Coordinates of C-alpha atoms in Angstrom, one line a residue:
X436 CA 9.6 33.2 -4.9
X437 CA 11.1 31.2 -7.7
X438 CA 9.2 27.8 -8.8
X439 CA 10.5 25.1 -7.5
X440 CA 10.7 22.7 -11.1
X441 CA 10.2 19.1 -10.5
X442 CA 13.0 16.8 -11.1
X443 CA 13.1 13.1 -11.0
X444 CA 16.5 12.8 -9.3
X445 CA 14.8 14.9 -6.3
X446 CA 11.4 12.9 -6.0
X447 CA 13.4 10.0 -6.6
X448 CA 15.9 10.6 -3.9
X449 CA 14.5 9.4 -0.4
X450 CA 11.9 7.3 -2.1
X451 CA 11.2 4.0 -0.1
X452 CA 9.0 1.8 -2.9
X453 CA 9.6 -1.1 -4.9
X454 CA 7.1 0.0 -8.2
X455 CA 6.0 3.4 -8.6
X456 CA 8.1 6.0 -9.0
X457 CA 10.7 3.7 -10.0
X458 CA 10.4 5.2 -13.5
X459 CA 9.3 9.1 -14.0
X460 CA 8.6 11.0 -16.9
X461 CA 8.4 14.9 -16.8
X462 CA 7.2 17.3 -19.2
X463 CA 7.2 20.8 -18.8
X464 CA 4.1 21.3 -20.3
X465 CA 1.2 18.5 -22.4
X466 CA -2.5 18.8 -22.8
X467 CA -2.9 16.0 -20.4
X468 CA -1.2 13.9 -18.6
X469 CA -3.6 11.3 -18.5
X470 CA -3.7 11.3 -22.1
X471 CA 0.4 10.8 -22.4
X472 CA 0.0 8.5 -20.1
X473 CA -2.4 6.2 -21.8
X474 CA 0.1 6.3 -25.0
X475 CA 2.8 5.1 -23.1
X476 CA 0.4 1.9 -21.2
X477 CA -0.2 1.2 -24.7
X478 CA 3.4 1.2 -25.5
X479 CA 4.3 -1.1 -22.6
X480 CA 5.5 1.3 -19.7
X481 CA 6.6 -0.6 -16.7
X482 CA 4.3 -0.7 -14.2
X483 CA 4.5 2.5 -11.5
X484 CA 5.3 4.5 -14.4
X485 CA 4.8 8.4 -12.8
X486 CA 4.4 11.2 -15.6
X487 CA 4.7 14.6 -14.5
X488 CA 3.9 17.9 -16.4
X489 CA 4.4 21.3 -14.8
X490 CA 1.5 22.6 -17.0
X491 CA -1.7 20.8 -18.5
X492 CA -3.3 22.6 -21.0
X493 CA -6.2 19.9 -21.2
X494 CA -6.6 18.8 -17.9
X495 CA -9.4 16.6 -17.3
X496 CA -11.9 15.9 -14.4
X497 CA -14.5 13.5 -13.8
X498 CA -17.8 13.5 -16.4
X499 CA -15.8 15.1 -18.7
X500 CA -15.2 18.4 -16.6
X501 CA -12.3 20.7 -16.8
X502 CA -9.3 20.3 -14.1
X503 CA -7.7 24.1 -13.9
X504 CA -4.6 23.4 -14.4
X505 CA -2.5 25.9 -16.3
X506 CA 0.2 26.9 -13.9
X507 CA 3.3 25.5 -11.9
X508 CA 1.8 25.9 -8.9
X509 CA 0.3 22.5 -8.8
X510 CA 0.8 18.6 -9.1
X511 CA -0.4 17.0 -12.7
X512 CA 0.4 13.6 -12.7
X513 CA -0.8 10.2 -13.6
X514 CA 0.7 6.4 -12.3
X515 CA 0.5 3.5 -14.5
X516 CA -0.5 0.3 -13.0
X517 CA -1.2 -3.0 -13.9
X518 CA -3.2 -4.8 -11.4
X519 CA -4.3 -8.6 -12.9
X520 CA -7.7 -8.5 -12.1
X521 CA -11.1 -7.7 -12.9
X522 CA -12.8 -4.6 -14.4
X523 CA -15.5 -4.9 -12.0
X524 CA -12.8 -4.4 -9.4
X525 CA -11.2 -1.4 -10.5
X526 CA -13.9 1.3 -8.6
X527 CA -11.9 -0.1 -5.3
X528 CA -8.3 1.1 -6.5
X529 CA -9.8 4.7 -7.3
X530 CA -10.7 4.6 -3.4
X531 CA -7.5 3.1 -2.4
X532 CA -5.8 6.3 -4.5
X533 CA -8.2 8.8 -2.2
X534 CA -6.5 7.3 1.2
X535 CA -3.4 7.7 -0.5
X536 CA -3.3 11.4 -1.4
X537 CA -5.7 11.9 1.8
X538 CA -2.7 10.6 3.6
X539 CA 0.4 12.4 1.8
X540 CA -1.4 15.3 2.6
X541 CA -2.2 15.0 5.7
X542 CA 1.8 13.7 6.6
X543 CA 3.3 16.5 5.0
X544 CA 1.3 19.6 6.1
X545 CA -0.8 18.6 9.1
X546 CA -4.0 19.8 7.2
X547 CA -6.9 17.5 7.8
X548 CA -7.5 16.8 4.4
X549 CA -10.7 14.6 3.8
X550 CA -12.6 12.8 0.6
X551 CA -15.5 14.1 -0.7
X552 CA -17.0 10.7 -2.6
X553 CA -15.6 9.2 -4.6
X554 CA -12.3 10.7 -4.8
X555 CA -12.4 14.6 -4.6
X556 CA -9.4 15.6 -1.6
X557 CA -11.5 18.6 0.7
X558 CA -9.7 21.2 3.5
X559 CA -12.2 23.1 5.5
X560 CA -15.0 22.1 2.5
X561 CA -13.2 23.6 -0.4
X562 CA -11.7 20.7 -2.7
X563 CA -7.9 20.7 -3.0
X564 CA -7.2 17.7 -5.2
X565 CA -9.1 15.8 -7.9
X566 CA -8.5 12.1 -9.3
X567 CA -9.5 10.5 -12.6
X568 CA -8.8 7.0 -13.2
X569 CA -9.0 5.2 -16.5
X570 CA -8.6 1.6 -17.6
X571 CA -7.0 0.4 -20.8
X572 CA -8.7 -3.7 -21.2
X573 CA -7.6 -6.3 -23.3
X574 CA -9.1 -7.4 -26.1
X575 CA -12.4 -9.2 -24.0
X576 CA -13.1 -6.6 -21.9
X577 CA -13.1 -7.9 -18.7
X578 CA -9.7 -8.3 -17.6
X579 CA -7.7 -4.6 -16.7
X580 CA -4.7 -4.3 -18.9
X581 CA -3.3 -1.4 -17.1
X582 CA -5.1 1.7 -15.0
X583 CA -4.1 5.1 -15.7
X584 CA -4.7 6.9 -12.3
X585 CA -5.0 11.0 -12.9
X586 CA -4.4 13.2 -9.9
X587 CA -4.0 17.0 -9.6
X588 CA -3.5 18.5 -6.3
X589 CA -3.5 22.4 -5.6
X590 CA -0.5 23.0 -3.8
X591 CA 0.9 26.2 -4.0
X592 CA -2.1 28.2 -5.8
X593 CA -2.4 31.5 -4.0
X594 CA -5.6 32.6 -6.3
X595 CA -8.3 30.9 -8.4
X596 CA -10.0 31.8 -11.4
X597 CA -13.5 33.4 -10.3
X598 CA -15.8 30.2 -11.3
X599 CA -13.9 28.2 -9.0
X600 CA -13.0 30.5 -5.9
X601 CA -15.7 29.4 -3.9
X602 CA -15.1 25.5 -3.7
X603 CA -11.1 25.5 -4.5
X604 CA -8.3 25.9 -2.5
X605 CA -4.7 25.1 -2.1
X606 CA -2.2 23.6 0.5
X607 CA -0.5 27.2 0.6
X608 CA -3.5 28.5 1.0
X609 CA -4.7 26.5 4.1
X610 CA -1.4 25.9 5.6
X611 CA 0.1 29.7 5.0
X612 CA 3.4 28.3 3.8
X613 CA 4.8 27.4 0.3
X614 CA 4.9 23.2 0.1
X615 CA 7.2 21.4 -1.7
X616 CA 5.7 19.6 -4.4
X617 CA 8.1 16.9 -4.7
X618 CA 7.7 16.0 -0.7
X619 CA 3.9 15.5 -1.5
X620 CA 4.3 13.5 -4.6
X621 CA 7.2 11.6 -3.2
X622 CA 4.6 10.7 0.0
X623 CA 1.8 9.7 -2.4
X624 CA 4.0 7.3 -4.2
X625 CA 5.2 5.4 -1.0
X626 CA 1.3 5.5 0.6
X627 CA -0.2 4.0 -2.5
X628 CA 2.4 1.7 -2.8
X629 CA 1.9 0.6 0.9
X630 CA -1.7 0.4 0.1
X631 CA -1.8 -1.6 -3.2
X632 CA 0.8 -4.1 -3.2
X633 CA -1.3 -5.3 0.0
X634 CA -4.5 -5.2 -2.1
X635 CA -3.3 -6.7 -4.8
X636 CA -1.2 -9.5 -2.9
X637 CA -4.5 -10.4 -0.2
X638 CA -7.4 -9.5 -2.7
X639 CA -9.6 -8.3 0.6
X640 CA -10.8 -4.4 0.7
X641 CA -12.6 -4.4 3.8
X642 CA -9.8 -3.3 5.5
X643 CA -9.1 -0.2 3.5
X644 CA -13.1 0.6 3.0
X645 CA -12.6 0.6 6.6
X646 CA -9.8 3.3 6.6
X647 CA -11.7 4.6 3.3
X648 CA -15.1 5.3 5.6
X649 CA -12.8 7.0 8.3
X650 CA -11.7 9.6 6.0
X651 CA -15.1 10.2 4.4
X652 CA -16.3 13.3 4.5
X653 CA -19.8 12.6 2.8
X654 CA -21.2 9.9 4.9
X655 CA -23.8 10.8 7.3
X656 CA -24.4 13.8 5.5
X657 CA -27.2 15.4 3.8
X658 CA -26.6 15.5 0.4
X659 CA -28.2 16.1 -3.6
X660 CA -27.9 13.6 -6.0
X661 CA -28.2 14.5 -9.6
X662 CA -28.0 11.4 -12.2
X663 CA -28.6 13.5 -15.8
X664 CA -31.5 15.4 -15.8
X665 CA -32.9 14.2 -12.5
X666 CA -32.2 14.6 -9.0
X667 CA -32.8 13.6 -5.4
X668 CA -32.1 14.3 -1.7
X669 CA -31.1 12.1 0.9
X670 CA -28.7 11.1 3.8
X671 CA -25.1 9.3 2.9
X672 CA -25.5 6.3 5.1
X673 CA -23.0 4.1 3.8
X674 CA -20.7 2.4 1.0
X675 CA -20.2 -0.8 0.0
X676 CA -17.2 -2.8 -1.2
X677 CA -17.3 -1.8 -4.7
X678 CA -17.3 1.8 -3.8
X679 CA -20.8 2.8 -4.5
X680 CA -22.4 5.0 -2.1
X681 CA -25.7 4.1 -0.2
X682 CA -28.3 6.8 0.1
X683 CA -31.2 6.8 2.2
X684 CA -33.9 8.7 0.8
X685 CA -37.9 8.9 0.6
X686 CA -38.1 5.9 -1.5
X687 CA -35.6 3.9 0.8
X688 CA -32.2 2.7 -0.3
X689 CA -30.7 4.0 -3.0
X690 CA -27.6 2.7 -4.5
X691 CA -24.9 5.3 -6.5
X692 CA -22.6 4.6 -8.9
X693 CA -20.0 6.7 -9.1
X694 CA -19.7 7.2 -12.8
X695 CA -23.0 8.1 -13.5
X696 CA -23.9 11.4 -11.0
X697 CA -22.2 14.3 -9.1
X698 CA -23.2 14.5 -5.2
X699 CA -23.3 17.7 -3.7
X700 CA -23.2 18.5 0.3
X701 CA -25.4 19.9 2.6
X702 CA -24.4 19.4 6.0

């Protein structure tokens, strides 16, 4: 089957927002798309600002890991937003960017795709999309300039490289059918839209930790926590409205920050 090659006119066509996607950039092929991405916040893209690359030779994960990423089989894009608020808010739009793709998913293929926290995308336990956001500040450091919002999806991968093969998978994969890549990205755009003009407009996220906790595959489950060279076991019990996750474990409530460990699952 031939590639189908992302074009703007087709993602754009049918698109029902008022921001993102409004203006797209696609490369055939960059090291990252994050890092283009970054250039051009600095450089005044509007806000929703979508850049697309059909290949990333760079692609980049959370804690500095390694996104696979090297063939046309998959989404590799990154939105530019410029929310005016807080730095200490920005963990919340990474979750509102998990319901998002959770959701596009989920419309478009009838797979029950569910977050792994904090913003991994899983089918039947094997992780289908990843998302890496990153704030540019201005010059005090406390107010967000722009977010640069990273997210690969595994669409229509029919293989993966032998280190991966046990926790990846793709939409082809799960569904059994080729999936239009530009019906998924398209679907993103108008979810997160949906989601953050609300945000930003009511400044309240218990709603959406609400819908958040509904799609969360990690709470109430037994899981390791490993924070640089140490580690601990306990039960995902909850998370609070600045994303963190609550873990009960023998020394009682623990509270985990995102950025600083990797959680794995055990039940």
């Amino acid at each position: 089957m031939m590639q189908d090659v992302l074009k703007s006119a087709e993602i754009s066509t049918g698109l029902l927002t008022k921001v993102m996607g409004k203006n797209i950039v696609l490369f055939s092929e960059v090291d990252s798309t994050n890092d283009v991405a970054k250039k051009m916040e600095k450089e005044g893209a509007q806000d929703g600002t979508l850049i697309c690359a059909e290949i990333q030779n760079a692609g980049k994960g959370r804690r500095g890991n390694i996104w696979e990423s090297g063939s046309a089989d998959g989404i590799y894009m990154s939105l530019i937003v410029r929310p005016a608020m807080e730095v200490a808010f920005a963990p919340q739009i990474t979750l509102l960017v998990a319901i998002a793709i959770c959701k596009a998913i989920r419309k478009q293929t009838k797979l029950e795709a569910l977050i792994k926290w904090p913003n991994d995308i899983l089918i039947e336990n094997k992780k289908v999309c990843g998302i890496l956001t990153e704030l540019e500040l201005v010059a005090e450091e406390t107010q967000i300039r722009g977010v640069v919002i990273g997210v690969g999806v595994n669409v229509n991968n029919e293989s993966f490289p032998p280190t991966v093969a046990d926790i990846a998978t793709s939409l082809k994969i799960q569904s059994g059918q080729h999936v239009e890549r530009k019906e998924i990205i398209r679907s993103f755009l108008q979810e997160f839209e949906a989601i953050y003009l609300q945000y930003i407009k009511e400044k309240e996220f218990k709603r959406f930790l609400t819908e958040y906790k509904s799609f969360c595959h990690t709470l109430l489950k037994e899981i390791k926590v490993t924070r640089g060279s140490t580690a601990f076991f306990g039960k995902a019990i909850d998370i609070t409205n600045n994303g963190e996750l609550v873990v009960s474990s023998n020394e009682g409530n623990v509270i985990v920050n995102a950025g600083e460990v990797s959680v794995r699952l055990f039940s």
